[in-house]
C-alpha cells in the first residue's frame, strides 16, 4: 500500500521496506517531525531524509481494554506507546509487544521492528516496540 505523496511519504515508504526514515531541515539540520515542507525554526523549504535506528525510550503509553473502530485485528488488551527516538527527540506512536502486560516505565529503553497492522481493510506499516531488558 502506498501512503500517497504527502510530506511524510518517505516515512511510510521506509517503514514498508523495514527502515525508519526521518527528515532533517536542509537549512538548520533540525529534525522536522511531523514532516513538513517548511522548517518551523528557520523557515527553510526543503528537507533530506536520514535512516535512523529504531532505538527509543518510552515517552508515554496506554493500554486499551475495549475495542473501538478499526482495531478489530488487534488482540485485547493492547498497549500503545509513544516512543522518543534516541538522540533526535522525534516521538512516534506504535504498539508495544507486551505479552506479560507489565506496565511500561517512562524512560524505559525500547527497540522497534518494522511491522504491519491491519486497519480496516488496509495493511498499515507500523513499528512494534519491545523492551530491551
Ligand atoms: Zn531549519
Short mmCIF file of N, CA and C and ligand atoms in Angstrom, two decimals:
data_model
loop_
_atom_site.label_atom_id
_atom_site.label_comp_id
_atom_site.label_asym_id
_atom_site.label_seq_id
_atom_site.Cartn_x
_atom_site.Cartn_y
_atom_site.Cartn_z
N UNK A 1 0.84 -1.18 0.00
CA UNK A 1 0.00 0.00 0.00
C UNK A 1 0.88 1.23 0.00
N UNK A 2 0.60 2.15 -0.89
CA UNK A 2 1.33 3.39 -0.90
C UNK A 2 0.69 4.36 0.07
N UNK A 3 1.46 5.24 0.63
CA UNK A 3 0.96 6.21 1.59
C UNK A 3 0.81 7.59 0.97
N UNK A 4 0.72 7.67 -0.35
CA UNK A 4 0.46 8.94 -1.00
C UNK A 4 1.72 9.75 -1.22
N UNK A 5 1.51 11.02 -1.52
CA UNK A 5 2.63 11.90 -1.84
C UNK A 5 2.75 13.05 -0.84
N UNK A 6 2.24 12.86 0.36
CA UNK A 6 2.34 13.88 1.39
C UNK A 6 3.78 14.07 1.84
N UNK A 7 3.97 15.06 2.70
CA UNK A 7 5.32 15.38 3.18
C UNK A 7 5.94 14.22 3.94
N UNK A 8 5.10 13.33 4.48
CA UNK A 8 5.63 12.21 5.25
C UNK A 8 5.73 10.91 4.44
N UNK A 9 5.54 10.98 3.13
CA UNK A 9 5.58 9.75 2.31
C UNK A 9 6.87 8.96 2.50
N UNK A 10 8.06 9.59 2.57
CA UNK A 10 9.28 8.77 2.77
C UNK A 10 9.27 8.00 4.09
N UNK A 11 8.60 8.53 5.10
CA UNK A 11 8.49 7.80 6.37
C UNK A 11 7.75 6.48 6.14
N UNK A 12 6.58 6.58 5.47
CA UNK A 12 5.77 5.38 5.24
C UNK A 12 6.45 4.41 4.29
N UNK A 13 7.09 4.94 3.26
CA UNK A 13 7.80 4.09 2.31
C UNK A 13 8.97 3.39 3.01
N UNK A 14 9.64 4.10 3.90
CA UNK A 14 10.73 3.48 4.65
C UNK A 14 10.24 2.35 5.53
N UNK A 15 9.18 2.61 6.28
CA UNK A 15 8.64 1.57 7.16
C UNK A 15 8.22 0.35 6.35
N UNK A 16 7.62 0.59 5.19
CA UNK A 16 7.15 -0.53 4.36
C UNK A 16 8.31 -1.40 3.89
N UNK A 17 9.52 -0.83 3.85
CA UNK A 17 10.70 -1.60 3.44
C UNK A 17 11.61 -1.89 4.62
N UNK A 18 11.12 -1.69 5.84
CA UNK A 18 11.86 -2.10 7.03
C UNK A 18 12.83 -1.07 7.58
N UNK A 19 12.70 0.19 7.16
CA UNK A 19 13.63 1.21 7.62
C UNK A 19 12.86 2.38 8.25
N UNK A 20 13.47 2.96 9.28
CA UNK A 20 12.91 4.17 9.88
C UNK A 20 13.61 5.36 9.25
N UNK A 21 12.85 6.15 8.49
CA UNK A 21 13.39 7.33 7.82
C UNK A 21 12.75 8.57 8.45
N UNK A 22 13.59 9.54 8.81
CA UNK A 22 13.10 10.79 9.41
C UNK A 22 13.74 11.97 8.69
N UNK A 23 13.01 13.08 8.62
CA UNK A 23 13.51 14.24 7.88
C UNK A 23 14.31 15.22 8.74
N UNK A 24 15.33 15.82 8.09
CA UNK A 24 16.09 16.91 8.70
C UNK A 24 16.01 18.11 7.78
N UNK A 25 15.97 19.27 8.39
CA UNK A 25 15.90 20.52 7.63
C UNK A 25 17.18 20.73 6.81
N UNK A 26 17.00 21.15 5.55
CA UNK A 26 18.15 21.45 4.69
C UNK A 26 18.89 22.71 5.14
N UNK A 27 18.23 23.56 5.91
CA UNK A 27 18.86 24.80 6.35
C UNK A 27 19.59 24.67 7.67
N UNK A 28 18.89 24.23 8.72
CA UNK A 28 19.47 24.21 10.07
C UNK A 28 19.75 22.80 10.58
N UNK A 29 19.39 21.79 9.80
CA UNK A 29 19.65 20.39 10.12
C UNK A 29 18.84 19.86 11.30
N UNK A 30 17.86 20.62 11.72
CA UNK A 30 16.99 20.18 12.82
C UNK A 30 16.09 19.04 12.34
N UNK A 31 15.76 18.11 13.23
CA UNK A 31 14.78 17.07 12.92
C UNK A 31 13.43 17.73 12.74
N UNK A 32 12.75 17.41 11.67
CA UNK A 32 11.46 18.04 11.37
C UNK A 32 10.37 16.99 11.49
N UNK A 33 9.72 16.95 12.65
CA UNK A 33 8.64 15.99 12.85
C UNK A 33 7.53 16.62 13.63
N UNK A 34 6.29 16.54 13.16
CA UNK A 34 5.88 15.84 11.95
C UNK A 34 6.49 16.46 10.70
N UNK A 35 6.62 15.64 9.67
CA UNK A 35 7.24 16.08 8.44
C UNK A 35 6.45 17.23 7.83
N UNK A 36 7.17 18.17 7.27
CA UNK A 36 6.52 19.30 6.61
C UNK A 36 7.41 19.81 5.50
N UNK A 37 6.88 20.69 4.72
CA UNK A 37 7.65 21.25 3.60
C UNK A 37 8.59 22.36 4.07
N UNK A 38 8.21 23.06 5.17
CA UNK A 38 8.97 24.22 5.62
C UNK A 38 9.35 24.04 7.08
N UNK A 39 10.59 24.36 7.39
CA UNK A 39 11.08 24.25 8.77
C UNK A 39 10.43 25.31 9.64
N UNK A 40 9.85 24.89 10.75
CA UNK A 40 9.22 25.82 11.67
C UNK A 40 10.22 26.65 12.45
N UNK A 41 11.49 26.27 12.42
CA UNK A 41 12.51 27.00 13.18
C UNK A 41 13.19 28.07 12.33
N UNK A 42 13.70 27.67 11.15
CA UNK A 42 14.48 28.62 10.34
C UNK A 42 13.77 29.06 9.06
N UNK A 43 12.65 28.42 8.71
CA UNK A 43 11.89 28.84 7.54
C UNK A 43 12.34 28.24 6.22
N UNK A 44 13.42 27.46 6.24
CA UNK A 44 13.89 26.83 5.01
C UNK A 44 12.84 25.88 4.45
N UNK A 45 12.65 25.91 3.15
CA UNK A 45 11.79 24.96 2.48
C UNK A 45 12.67 23.86 1.92
N UNK A 46 12.49 22.66 2.44
CA UNK A 46 13.28 21.54 1.97
C UNK A 46 13.86 20.75 3.12
N UNK A 47 13.94 19.45 2.90
CA UNK A 47 14.48 18.55 3.92
C UNK A 47 15.16 17.38 3.21
N UNK A 48 15.97 16.68 3.97
CA UNK A 48 16.57 15.44 3.49
C UNK A 48 16.25 14.35 4.50
N UNK A 49 16.11 13.13 4.01
CA UNK A 49 15.68 12.02 4.85
C UNK A 49 16.86 11.17 5.27
N UNK A 50 16.88 10.81 6.54
CA UNK A 50 18.00 10.09 7.14
C UNK A 50 17.47 8.82 7.79
N UNK A 51 18.14 7.71 7.55
CA UNK A 51 17.74 6.47 8.21
C UNK A 51 18.21 6.49 9.65
N UNK A 52 17.32 6.11 10.56
CA UNK A 52 17.62 6.06 11.99
C UNK A 52 17.45 4.64 12.50
N UNK A 53 18.18 4.32 13.54
CA UNK A 53 17.93 3.04 14.19
C UNK A 53 16.63 3.16 14.98
N UNK A 54 16.01 2.04 15.24
CA UNK A 54 14.76 2.04 15.98
C UNK A 54 15.04 1.84 17.47
N UNK A 55 15.92 2.65 18.00
CA UNK A 55 16.20 2.68 19.44
C UNK A 55 15.49 3.89 20.01
N UNK A 56 14.80 3.69 21.13
CA UNK A 56 13.96 4.76 21.68
C UNK A 56 13.75 4.52 23.17
N UNK A 57 13.02 5.43 23.78
CA UNK A 57 12.59 5.27 25.16
C UNK A 57 11.09 5.58 25.25
N UNK A 58 10.47 5.05 26.28
CA UNK A 58 9.04 5.28 26.49
C UNK A 58 8.83 6.73 26.89
N UNK A 59 8.03 7.45 26.12
CA UNK A 59 7.63 8.81 26.47
C UNK A 59 6.28 8.79 27.17
N UNK A 60 5.38 7.95 26.67
CA UNK A 60 4.04 7.82 27.22
C UNK A 60 3.45 6.50 26.73
N UNK A 61 2.42 6.03 27.39
CA UNK A 61 1.79 4.79 26.95
C UNK A 61 0.37 4.70 27.47
N UNK A 62 -0.40 3.81 26.86
CA UNK A 62 -1.74 3.50 27.35
C UNK A 62 -2.09 2.07 26.95
N UNK A 63 -2.88 1.42 27.77
CA UNK A 63 -3.35 0.06 27.46
C UNK A 63 -4.84 0.14 27.16
N UNK A 64 -5.23 -0.48 26.08
CA UNK A 64 -6.63 -0.44 25.63
C UNK A 64 -7.29 -1.78 25.90
N UNK A 65 -8.39 -1.73 26.64
CA UNK A 65 -9.10 -2.94 27.04
C UNK A 65 -10.39 -3.14 26.27
N UNK A 66 -10.88 -2.08 25.64
CA UNK A 66 -12.17 -2.14 24.93
C UNK A 66 -11.96 -1.77 23.47
N UNK A 67 -12.62 -2.52 22.63
CA UNK A 67 -12.45 -2.31 21.21
C UNK A 67 -13.13 -1.01 20.76
N UNK A 68 -12.48 -0.35 19.81
CA UNK A 68 -13.09 0.79 19.12
C UNK A 68 -12.81 0.62 17.64
N UNK A 69 -13.38 1.46 16.83
CA UNK A 69 -13.32 1.31 15.38
C UNK A 69 -11.92 1.14 14.84
N UNK A 70 -11.75 0.23 13.91
CA UNK A 70 -10.52 -0.04 13.16
C UNK A 70 -9.46 -0.79 13.98
N UNK A 71 -9.83 -1.33 15.14
CA UNK A 71 -8.87 -2.09 15.93
C UNK A 71 -9.19 -3.58 15.93
N UNK A 72 -10.05 -4.01 15.03
CA UNK A 72 -10.52 -5.39 15.03
C UNK A 72 -9.40 -6.41 14.91
N UNK A 73 -8.28 -6.03 14.29
CA UNK A 73 -7.20 -7.00 14.08
C UNK A 73 -6.31 -7.16 15.31
N UNK A 74 -6.49 -6.31 16.31
CA UNK A 74 -5.61 -6.34 17.47
C UNK A 74 -6.23 -7.17 18.59
N UNK A 75 -5.38 -7.96 19.21
CA UNK A 75 -5.84 -8.75 20.35
C UNK A 75 -5.93 -7.84 21.58
N UNK A 76 -7.02 -7.91 22.30
CA UNK A 76 -7.20 -7.11 23.51
C UNK A 76 -6.61 -7.82 24.72
N UNK A 77 -6.10 -7.09 25.68
CA UNK A 77 -5.78 -5.67 25.59
C UNK A 77 -4.52 -5.46 24.77
N UNK A 78 -4.35 -4.27 24.20
CA UNK A 78 -3.10 -3.93 23.53
C UNK A 78 -2.56 -2.65 24.13
N UNK A 79 -1.26 -2.51 24.04
CA UNK A 79 -0.59 -1.36 24.64
C UNK A 79 0.01 -0.49 23.53
N UNK A 80 -0.39 0.76 23.51
CA UNK A 80 0.17 1.74 22.58
C UNK A 80 1.23 2.53 23.33
N UNK A 81 2.29 2.86 22.63
CA UNK A 81 3.36 3.61 23.26
C UNK A 81 3.78 4.75 22.35
N UNK A 82 4.03 5.91 22.95
CA UNK A 82 4.70 7.00 22.25
C UNK A 82 6.16 6.87 22.63
N UNK A 83 6.99 6.58 21.62
CA UNK A 83 8.41 6.32 21.85
C UNK A 83 9.22 7.51 21.36
N UNK A 84 10.14 7.97 22.18
CA UNK A 84 11.05 9.06 21.80
C UNK A 84 12.30 8.43 21.20
N UNK A 85 12.50 8.65 19.91
CA UNK A 85 13.65 8.07 19.21
C UNK A 85 14.94 8.65 19.78
N UNK A 86 15.90 7.77 20.06
CA UNK A 86 17.15 8.19 20.68
C UNK A 86 17.86 9.28 19.87
N UNK A 87 18.37 10.26 20.57
CA UNK A 87 19.25 11.29 20.02
C UNK A 87 18.63 12.16 18.94
N UNK A 88 17.32 12.24 18.88
CA UNK A 88 16.72 13.20 17.95
C UNK A 88 15.43 13.81 18.49
N UNK A 89 14.84 13.23 19.52
CA UNK A 89 13.65 13.81 20.12
C UNK A 89 12.35 13.56 19.38
N UNK A 90 12.41 12.92 18.22
CA UNK A 90 11.18 12.62 17.48
C UNK A 90 10.39 11.57 18.25
N UNK A 91 9.10 11.80 18.37
CA UNK A 91 8.22 10.86 19.08
C UNK A 91 7.31 10.17 18.09
N UNK A 92 7.26 8.84 18.19
CA UNK A 92 6.48 8.03 17.26
C UNK A 92 5.55 7.11 18.04
N UNK A 93 4.35 6.97 17.50
CA UNK A 93 3.36 6.08 18.10
C UNK A 93 3.49 4.68 17.51
N UNK A 94 3.38 3.69 18.36
CA UNK A 94 3.40 2.31 17.89
C UNK A 94 2.79 1.41 18.94
N UNK A 95 2.77 0.14 18.63
CA UNK A 95 2.26 -0.86 19.57
C UNK A 95 3.42 -1.48 20.32
N UNK A 96 3.20 -1.74 21.61
CA UNK A 96 4.22 -2.39 22.42
C UNK A 96 3.97 -3.89 22.41
N UNK A 97 4.99 -4.66 22.10
CA UNK A 97 4.87 -6.10 22.21
C UNK A 97 4.93 -6.39 23.72
N UNK A 98 3.82 -6.86 24.22
CA UNK A 98 3.56 -6.79 25.66
C UNK A 98 2.91 -8.08 26.16
N UNK A 99 3.53 -9.21 25.90
CA UNK A 99 2.85 -10.46 26.23
C UNK A 99 2.56 -10.64 27.71
N UNK A 100 3.36 -10.04 28.56
CA UNK A 100 3.17 -10.20 30.01
C UNK A 100 2.33 -9.09 30.63
N UNK A 101 1.97 -8.10 29.82
CA UNK A 101 1.15 -6.97 30.27
C UNK A 101 1.75 -6.30 31.51
N UNK A 102 3.04 -6.15 31.48
CA UNK A 102 3.72 -5.42 32.55
C UNK A 102 3.73 -3.95 32.14
N UNK A 103 3.34 -3.09 33.07
CA UNK A 103 3.28 -1.66 32.74
C UNK A 103 4.66 -1.16 32.32
N UNK A 104 4.73 -0.44 31.20
CA UNK A 104 5.99 0.19 30.83
C UNK A 104 6.34 1.29 31.82
N UNK A 105 7.60 1.63 31.88
CA UNK A 105 8.07 2.75 32.71
C UNK A 105 8.48 3.89 31.80
N UNK A 106 8.13 5.10 32.16
CA UNK A 106 8.56 6.27 31.38
C UNK A 106 10.09 6.28 31.37
N UNK A 107 10.67 6.42 30.19
CA UNK A 107 12.12 6.43 30.05
C UNK A 107 12.73 5.06 29.80
N UNK A 108 11.92 4.01 29.86
CA UNK A 108 12.41 2.64 29.64
C UNK A 108 12.90 2.49 28.20
N UNK A 109 14.01 1.79 28.04
CA UNK A 109 14.59 1.61 26.71
C UNK A 109 13.77 0.63 25.87
N UNK A 110 13.62 0.97 24.61
CA UNK A 110 12.85 0.17 23.67
C UNK A 110 13.67 -0.05 22.40
N UNK A 111 13.31 -1.10 21.70
CA UNK A 111 13.81 -1.30 20.34
C UNK A 111 12.60 -1.60 19.46
N UNK A 112 12.59 -1.02 18.29
CA UNK A 112 11.46 -1.22 17.39
C UNK A 112 11.81 -2.17 16.26
N UNK A 113 10.78 -2.73 15.69
CA UNK A 113 10.94 -3.51 14.47
C UNK A 113 9.79 -3.13 13.54
N UNK A 114 10.09 -3.10 12.24
CA UNK A 114 9.03 -2.77 11.30
C UNK A 114 8.00 -3.88 11.23
N UNK A 115 6.77 -3.50 11.07
CA UNK A 115 5.68 -4.47 11.00
C UNK A 115 4.55 -3.86 10.18
N UNK A 116 3.45 -4.54 10.17
CA UNK A 116 2.23 -4.03 9.54
C UNK A 116 1.08 -4.32 10.49
N UNK A 117 0.10 -3.44 10.47
CA UNK A 117 -1.11 -3.65 11.27
C UNK A 117 -2.31 -3.51 10.34
N UNK A 118 -3.22 -4.45 10.46
CA UNK A 118 -4.44 -4.41 9.67
C UNK A 118 -5.38 -3.37 10.28
N UNK A 119 -5.66 -2.32 9.54
CA UNK A 119 -6.57 -1.26 9.97
C UNK A 119 -7.68 -1.18 8.93
N UNK A 120 -8.85 -1.60 9.33
CA UNK A 120 -9.92 -1.72 8.33
C UNK A 120 -9.51 -2.78 7.32
N UNK A 121 -9.44 -2.41 6.07
CA UNK A 121 -9.05 -3.35 5.01
C UNK A 121 -7.60 -3.13 4.57
N UNK A 122 -6.88 -2.22 5.23
CA UNK A 122 -5.52 -1.86 4.80
C UNK A 122 -4.46 -2.38 5.77
N UNK A 123 -3.37 -2.88 5.21
CA UNK A 123 -2.18 -3.19 5.99
C UNK A 123 -1.36 -1.92 6.09
N UNK A 124 -1.25 -1.36 7.29
CA UNK A 124 -0.54 -0.10 7.51
C UNK A 124 0.85 -0.42 8.05
N UNK A 125 1.91 0.15 7.45
CA UNK A 125 3.24 -0.03 8.03
C UNK A 125 3.28 0.56 9.44
N UNK A 126 3.83 -0.18 10.36
CA UNK A 126 3.88 0.27 11.74
C UNK A 126 5.22 -0.12 12.37
N UNK A 127 5.44 0.40 13.55
CA UNK A 127 6.59 -0.01 14.37
C UNK A 127 6.04 -0.75 15.57
N UNK A 128 6.58 -1.93 15.82
CA UNK A 128 6.27 -2.66 17.04
C UNK A 128 7.46 -2.48 17.98
N UNK A 129 7.17 -1.96 19.15
CA UNK A 129 8.22 -1.68 20.13
C UNK A 129 8.32 -2.81 21.14
N UNK A 130 9.53 -3.12 21.55
CA UNK A 130 9.78 -4.12 22.58
C UNK A 130 10.73 -3.55 23.61
N UNK A 131 10.60 -4.05 24.83
CA UNK A 131 11.54 -3.66 25.88
C UNK A 131 12.90 -4.31 25.58
N UNK A 132 13.96 -3.62 25.93
CA UNK A 132 15.29 -4.17 25.69
C UNK A 132 15.67 -5.17 26.76
N UNK A 133 15.25 -4.92 27.99
CA UNK A 133 15.69 -5.80 29.09
C UNK A 133 15.06 -7.17 29.02
ZN1 LIG B 1 15.53 24.65 9.69
#
